[in-house]
mmCIF file of C-alpha atoms in Angstrom:
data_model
loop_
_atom_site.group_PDB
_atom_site.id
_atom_site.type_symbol
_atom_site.label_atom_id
_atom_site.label_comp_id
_atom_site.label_asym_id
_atom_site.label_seq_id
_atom_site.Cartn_x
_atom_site.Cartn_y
_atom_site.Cartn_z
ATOM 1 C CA UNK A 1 -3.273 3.962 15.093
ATOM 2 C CA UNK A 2 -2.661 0.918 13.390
ATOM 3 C CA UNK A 3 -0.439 -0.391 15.634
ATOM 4 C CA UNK A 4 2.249 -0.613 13.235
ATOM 5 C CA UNK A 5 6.125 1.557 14.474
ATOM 6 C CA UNK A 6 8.151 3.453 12.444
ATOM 7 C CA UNK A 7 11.245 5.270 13.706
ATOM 8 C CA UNK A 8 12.677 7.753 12.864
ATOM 9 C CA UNK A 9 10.019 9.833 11.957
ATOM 10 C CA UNK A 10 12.007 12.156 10.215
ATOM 11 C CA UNK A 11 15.663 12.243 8.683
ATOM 12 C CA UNK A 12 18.304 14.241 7.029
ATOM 13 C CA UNK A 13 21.067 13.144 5.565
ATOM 14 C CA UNK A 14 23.448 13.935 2.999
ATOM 15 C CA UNK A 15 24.421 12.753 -0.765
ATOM 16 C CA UNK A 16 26.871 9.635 -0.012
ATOM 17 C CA UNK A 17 25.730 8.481 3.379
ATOM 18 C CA UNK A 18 23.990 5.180 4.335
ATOM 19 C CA UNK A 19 20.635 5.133 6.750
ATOM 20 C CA UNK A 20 18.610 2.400 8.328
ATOM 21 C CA UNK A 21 15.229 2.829 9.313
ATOM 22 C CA UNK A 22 13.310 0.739 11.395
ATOM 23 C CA UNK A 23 9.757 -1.171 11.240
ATOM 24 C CA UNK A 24 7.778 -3.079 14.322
ATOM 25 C CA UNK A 25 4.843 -5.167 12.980
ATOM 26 C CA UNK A 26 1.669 -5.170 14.929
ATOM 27 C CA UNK A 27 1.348 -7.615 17.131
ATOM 28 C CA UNK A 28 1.265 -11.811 15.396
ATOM 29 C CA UNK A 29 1.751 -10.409 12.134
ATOM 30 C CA UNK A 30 4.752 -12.575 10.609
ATOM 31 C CA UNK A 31 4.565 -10.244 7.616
ATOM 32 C CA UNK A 32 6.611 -7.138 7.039
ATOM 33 C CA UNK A 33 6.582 -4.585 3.348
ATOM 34 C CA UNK A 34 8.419 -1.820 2.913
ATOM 35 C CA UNK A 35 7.050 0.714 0.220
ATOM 36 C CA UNK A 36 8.660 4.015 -1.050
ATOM 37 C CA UNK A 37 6.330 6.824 -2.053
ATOM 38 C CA UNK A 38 7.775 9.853 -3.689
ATOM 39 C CA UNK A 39 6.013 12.342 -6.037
ATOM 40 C CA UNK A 40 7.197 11.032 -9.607
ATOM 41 C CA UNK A 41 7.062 7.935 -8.785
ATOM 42 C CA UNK A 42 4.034 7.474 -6.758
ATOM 43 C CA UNK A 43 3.886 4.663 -3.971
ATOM 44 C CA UNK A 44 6.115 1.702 -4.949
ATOM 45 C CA UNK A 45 6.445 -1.758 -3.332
ATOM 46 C CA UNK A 46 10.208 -2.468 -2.122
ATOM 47 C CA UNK A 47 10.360 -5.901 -0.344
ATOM 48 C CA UNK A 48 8.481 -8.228 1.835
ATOM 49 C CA UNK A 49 9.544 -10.361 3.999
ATOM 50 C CA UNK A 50 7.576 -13.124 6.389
ATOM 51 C CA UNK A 51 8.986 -14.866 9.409
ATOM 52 C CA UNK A 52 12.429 -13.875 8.951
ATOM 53 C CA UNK A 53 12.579 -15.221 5.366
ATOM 54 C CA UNK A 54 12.614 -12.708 2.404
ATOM 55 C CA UNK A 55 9.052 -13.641 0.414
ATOM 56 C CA UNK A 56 8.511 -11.093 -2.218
ATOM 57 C CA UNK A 57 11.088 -8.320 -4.147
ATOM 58 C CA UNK A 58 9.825 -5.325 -5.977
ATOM 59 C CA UNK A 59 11.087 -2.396 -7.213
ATOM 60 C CA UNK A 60 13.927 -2.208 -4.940
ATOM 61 C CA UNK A 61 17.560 -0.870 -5.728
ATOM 62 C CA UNK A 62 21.153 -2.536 -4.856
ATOM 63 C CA UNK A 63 21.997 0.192 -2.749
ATOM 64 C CA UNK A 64 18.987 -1.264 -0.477
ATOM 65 C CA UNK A 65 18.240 -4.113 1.298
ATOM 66 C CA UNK A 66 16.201 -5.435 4.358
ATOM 67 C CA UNK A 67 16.479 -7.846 6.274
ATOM 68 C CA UNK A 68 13.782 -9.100 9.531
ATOM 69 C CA UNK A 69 14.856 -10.415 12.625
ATOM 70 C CA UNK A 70 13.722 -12.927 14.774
ATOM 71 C CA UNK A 71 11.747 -10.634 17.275
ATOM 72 C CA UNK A 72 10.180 -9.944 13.495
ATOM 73 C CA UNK A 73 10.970 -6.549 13.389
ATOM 74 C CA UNK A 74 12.283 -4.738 10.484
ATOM 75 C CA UNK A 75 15.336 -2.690 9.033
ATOM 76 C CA UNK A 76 15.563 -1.107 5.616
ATOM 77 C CA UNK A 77 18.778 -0.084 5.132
ATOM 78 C CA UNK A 78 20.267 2.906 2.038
ATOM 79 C CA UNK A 79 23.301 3.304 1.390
ATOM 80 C CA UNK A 80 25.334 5.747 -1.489
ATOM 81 C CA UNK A 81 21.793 7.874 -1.214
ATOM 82 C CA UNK A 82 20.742 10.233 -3.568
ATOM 83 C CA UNK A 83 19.158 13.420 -4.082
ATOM 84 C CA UNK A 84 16.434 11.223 -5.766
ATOM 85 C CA UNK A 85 15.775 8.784 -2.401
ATOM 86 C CA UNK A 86 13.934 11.430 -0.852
ATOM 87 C CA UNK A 87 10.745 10.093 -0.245
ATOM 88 C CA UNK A 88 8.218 8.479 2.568
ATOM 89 C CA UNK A 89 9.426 5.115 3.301
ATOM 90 C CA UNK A 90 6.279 3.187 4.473
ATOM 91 C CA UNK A 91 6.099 0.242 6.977
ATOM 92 C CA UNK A 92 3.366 -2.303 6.504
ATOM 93 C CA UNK A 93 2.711 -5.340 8.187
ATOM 94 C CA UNK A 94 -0.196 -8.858 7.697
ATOM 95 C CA UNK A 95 -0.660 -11.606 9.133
ATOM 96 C CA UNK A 96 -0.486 -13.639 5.833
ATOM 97 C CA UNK A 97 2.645 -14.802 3.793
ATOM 98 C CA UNK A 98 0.760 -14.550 0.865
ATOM 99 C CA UNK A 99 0.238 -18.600 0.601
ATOM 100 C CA UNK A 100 -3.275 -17.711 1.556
ATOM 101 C CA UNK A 101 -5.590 -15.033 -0.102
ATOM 102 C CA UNK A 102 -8.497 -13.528 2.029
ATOM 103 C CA UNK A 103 -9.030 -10.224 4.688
ATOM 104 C CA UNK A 104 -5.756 -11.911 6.280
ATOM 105 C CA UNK A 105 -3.623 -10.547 3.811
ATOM 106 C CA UNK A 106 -4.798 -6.806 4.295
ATOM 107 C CA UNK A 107 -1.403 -4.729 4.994
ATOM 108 C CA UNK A 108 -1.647 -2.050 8.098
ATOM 109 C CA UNK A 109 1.161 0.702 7.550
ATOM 110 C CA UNK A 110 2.892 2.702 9.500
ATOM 111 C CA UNK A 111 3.382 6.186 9.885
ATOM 112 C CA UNK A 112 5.900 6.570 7.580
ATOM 113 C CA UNK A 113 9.398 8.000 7.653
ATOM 114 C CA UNK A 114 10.705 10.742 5.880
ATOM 115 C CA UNK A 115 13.379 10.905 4.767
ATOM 116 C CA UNK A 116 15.339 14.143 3.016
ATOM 117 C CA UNK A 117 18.854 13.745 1.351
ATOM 118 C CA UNK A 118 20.638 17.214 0.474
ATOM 119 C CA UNK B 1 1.752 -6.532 -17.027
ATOM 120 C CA UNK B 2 -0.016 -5.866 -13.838
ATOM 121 C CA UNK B 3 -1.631 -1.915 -13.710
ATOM 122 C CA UNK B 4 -3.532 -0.209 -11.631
ATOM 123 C CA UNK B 5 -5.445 3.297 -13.356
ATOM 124 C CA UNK B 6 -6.935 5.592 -11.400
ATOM 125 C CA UNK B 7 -8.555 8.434 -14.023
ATOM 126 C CA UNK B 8 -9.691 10.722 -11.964
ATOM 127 C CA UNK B 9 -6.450 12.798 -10.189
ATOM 128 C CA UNK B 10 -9.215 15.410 -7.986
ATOM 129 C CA UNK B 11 -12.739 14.831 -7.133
ATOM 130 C CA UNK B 12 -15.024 17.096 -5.048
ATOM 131 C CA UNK B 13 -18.369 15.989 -3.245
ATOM 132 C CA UNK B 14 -20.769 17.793 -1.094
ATOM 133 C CA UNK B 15 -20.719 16.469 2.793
ATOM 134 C CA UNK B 16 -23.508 14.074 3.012
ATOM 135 C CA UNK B 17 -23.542 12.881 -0.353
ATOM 136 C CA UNK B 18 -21.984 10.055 -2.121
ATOM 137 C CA UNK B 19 -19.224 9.594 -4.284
ATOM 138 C CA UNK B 20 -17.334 7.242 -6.287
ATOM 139 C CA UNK B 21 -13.892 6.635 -7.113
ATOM 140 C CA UNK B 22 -12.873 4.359 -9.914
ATOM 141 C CA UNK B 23 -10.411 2.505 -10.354
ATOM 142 C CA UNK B 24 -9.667 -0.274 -12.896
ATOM 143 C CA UNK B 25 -7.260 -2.689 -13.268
ATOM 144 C CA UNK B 26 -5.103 -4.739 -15.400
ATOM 145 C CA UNK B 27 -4.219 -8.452 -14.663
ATOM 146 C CA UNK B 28 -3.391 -12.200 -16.364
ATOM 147 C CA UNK B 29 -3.704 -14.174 -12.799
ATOM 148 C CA UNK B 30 -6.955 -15.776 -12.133
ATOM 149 C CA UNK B 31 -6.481 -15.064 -8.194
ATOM 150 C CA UNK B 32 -5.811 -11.633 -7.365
ATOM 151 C CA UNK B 33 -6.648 -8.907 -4.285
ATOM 152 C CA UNK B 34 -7.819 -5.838 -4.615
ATOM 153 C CA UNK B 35 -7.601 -3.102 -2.007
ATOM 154 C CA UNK B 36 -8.197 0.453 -1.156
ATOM 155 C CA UNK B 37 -6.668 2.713 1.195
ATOM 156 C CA UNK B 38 -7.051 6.412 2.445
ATOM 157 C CA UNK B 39 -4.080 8.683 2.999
ATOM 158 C CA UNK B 40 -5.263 11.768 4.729
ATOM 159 C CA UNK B 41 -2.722 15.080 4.361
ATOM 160 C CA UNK B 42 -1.192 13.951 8.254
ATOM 161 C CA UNK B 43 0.344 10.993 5.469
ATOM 162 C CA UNK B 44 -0.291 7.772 6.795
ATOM 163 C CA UNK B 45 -2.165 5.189 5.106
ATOM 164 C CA UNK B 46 -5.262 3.737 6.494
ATOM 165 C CA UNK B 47 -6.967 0.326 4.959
ATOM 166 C CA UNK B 48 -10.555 0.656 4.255
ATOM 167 C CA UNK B 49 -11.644 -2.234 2.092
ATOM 168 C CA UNK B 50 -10.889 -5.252 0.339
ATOM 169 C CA UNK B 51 -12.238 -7.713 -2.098
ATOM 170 C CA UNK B 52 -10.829 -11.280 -3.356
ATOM 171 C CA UNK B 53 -11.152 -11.779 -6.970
ATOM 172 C CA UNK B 54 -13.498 -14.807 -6.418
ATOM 173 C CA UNK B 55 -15.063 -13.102 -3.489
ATOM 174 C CA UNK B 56 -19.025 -13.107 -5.630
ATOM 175 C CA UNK B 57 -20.360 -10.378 -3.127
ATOM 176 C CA UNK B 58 -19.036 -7.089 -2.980
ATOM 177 C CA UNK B 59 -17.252 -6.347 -0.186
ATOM 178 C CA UNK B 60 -18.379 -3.356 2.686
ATOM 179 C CA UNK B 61 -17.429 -1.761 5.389
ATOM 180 C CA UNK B 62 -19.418 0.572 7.158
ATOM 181 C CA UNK B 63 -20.066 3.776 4.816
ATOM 182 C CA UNK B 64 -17.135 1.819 2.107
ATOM 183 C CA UNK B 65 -18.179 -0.737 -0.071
ATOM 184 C CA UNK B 66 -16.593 -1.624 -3.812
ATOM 185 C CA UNK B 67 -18.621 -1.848 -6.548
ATOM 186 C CA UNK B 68 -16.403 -5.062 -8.025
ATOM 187 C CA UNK B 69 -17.115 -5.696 -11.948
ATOM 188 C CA UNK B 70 -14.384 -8.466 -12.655
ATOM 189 C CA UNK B 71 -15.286 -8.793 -16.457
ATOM 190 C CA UNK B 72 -14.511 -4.843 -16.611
ATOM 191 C CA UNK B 73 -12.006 -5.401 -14.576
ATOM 192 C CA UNK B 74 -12.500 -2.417 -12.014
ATOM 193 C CA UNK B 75 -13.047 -2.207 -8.625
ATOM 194 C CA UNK B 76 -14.480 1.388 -7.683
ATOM 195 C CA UNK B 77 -14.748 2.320 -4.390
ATOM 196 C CA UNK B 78 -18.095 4.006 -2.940
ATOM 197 C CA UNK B 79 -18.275 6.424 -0.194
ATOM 198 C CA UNK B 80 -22.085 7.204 1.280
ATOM 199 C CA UNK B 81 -22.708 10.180 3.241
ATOM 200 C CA UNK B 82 -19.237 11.766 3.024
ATOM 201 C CA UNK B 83 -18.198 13.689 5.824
ATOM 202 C CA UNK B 84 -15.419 16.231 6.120
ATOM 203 C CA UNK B 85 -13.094 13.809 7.279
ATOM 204 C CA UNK B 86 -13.304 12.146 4.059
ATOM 205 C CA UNK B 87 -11.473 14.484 2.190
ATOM 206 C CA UNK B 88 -7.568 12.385 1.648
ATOM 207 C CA UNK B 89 -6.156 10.458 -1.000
ATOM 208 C CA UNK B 90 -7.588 7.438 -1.963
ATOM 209 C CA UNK B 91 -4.856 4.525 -3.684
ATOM 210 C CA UNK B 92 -6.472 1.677 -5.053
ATOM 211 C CA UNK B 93 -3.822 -1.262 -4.993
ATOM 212 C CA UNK B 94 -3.478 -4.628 -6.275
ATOM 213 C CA UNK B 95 -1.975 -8.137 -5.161
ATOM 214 C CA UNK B 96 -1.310 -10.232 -8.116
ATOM 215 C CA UNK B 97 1.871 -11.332 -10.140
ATOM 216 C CA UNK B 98 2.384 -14.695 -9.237
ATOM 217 C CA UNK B 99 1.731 -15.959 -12.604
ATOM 218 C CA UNK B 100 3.880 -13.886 -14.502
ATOM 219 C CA UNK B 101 6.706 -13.317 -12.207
ATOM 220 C CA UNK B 102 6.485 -16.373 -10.135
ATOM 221 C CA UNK B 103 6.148 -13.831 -7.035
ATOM 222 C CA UNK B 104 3.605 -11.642 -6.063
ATOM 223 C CA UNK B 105 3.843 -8.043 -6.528
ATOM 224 C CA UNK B 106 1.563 -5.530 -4.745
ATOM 225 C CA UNK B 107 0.652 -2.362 -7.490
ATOM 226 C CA UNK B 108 -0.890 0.918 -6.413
ATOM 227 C CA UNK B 109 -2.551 3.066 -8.780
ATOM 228 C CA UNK B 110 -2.001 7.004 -8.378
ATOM 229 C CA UNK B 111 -4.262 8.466 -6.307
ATOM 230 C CA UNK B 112 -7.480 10.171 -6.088
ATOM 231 C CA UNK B 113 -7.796 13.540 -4.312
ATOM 232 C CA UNK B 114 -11.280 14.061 -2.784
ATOM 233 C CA UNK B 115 -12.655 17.177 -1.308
ATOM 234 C CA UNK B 116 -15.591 16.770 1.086
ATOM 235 C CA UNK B 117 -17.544 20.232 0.704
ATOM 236 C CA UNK B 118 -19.596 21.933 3.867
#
């Protein structure tokens, strides 16, 4: 367990529809990624953010966005979905805001969740 | 461009032996992170290693360690006396970009299966 929450663990949705799915860091990590890993296009870094603040953007669409709160945890929110955002949408969390290199920065994910659009 | 390659898609070992996994990498910045992680078929991902691009040792943990060759530019993860539970995907991932993007991106290469033998 790496101490890292995902929830839901699993959901179904439909073409059209907007989700939100939730991330707690472990405990003192400031740091919170979201990844999307689906089978063409392997595991794909979304968005960081660190202490509320957004710190890092990757391969993330406009239909998404993020955002981290001041308890620090975490909401990625898709809307308009797709047949193509089906996929495991990881939760990983650091201590480090990535002004520091070092065994700090090492991300511990989450479970995952699943999510299936028809 | 940053890249991650991972050549070898499926990889079988006997239990007890050792095995590695390559993985090389593509990068401009000077200061860069390279990690590897195991997801086993239950889908999570589980850190097992990293190593700082001026880290001069090579970095272990426990039956892990990462033979690092930075002027090759790879950064292949050994596993001594495999065991059963071994058997998972392996991702070897990257934190670099700053340079080039002016923010850091985190890049995962695709995946080795392995298969741990009896």
């Amino acid at each position: 367990d790496s101490g890292v929450t995902q929830t839901p663990k699993h959901l179904i949705t439909a073409t059209g529809q907007r989700v939100t799915l939730r991330c707690s860091p472990r405990s003192g990590d400031l740091s919170v990624y979201w990844y999307q890993q689906s089978l063409d296009q392997g595991l794909q870094f979304l968005i960081q953010y660190y202490n509320g603040e957004e710190r890092a953007k990757g391969n993330i669409l406009e239909r998404f966005s993020a955002q981290q709160f001041p308890d620090l945890h975490s909401e990625l929110n898709l809307s308009s979905l797709e047949l193509g955002d089906s996929a495991l949408y990881f939760c990983a969390s650091s201590v480090a805001d990535n002004s520091r290199w070092g065994p700090t920065d090492t991300q511990y994910f989450g479970p995952g969740t699943r999510l299936t659009v028809l | 461009a940053q890249k991650i390659t991972q050549t070898q898609p499926g990889m079988f070992v006997q239990e007890k032996e050792a095995v590695t996994l390559d993985c090389t990498y593509d990068t401009s910045d000077q200061s860069y992170g390279l990690f590897w992680y195991k997801q086993p078929s239950s889908g999570e991902m589980i850190f097992l290693i990293y190593q700082g691009s001026y880290d001069e040792q090579n970095a272990t943990e426990g039956r892990y360690s990462l033979n690092f060759q930075k002027a090759r530019k790879s950064a292949n993860l050994v596993i001594s006396a495999s065991q059963l539970g071994d058997s998972a995907m392996y991702f070897c991932a990257m934190r670099g970009g700053l340079r080039t993007s002016g923010t850091y991106k985190y890049i995962f290469g695709t995946g080795t299966r392995l298969k741990v033998l009896a």
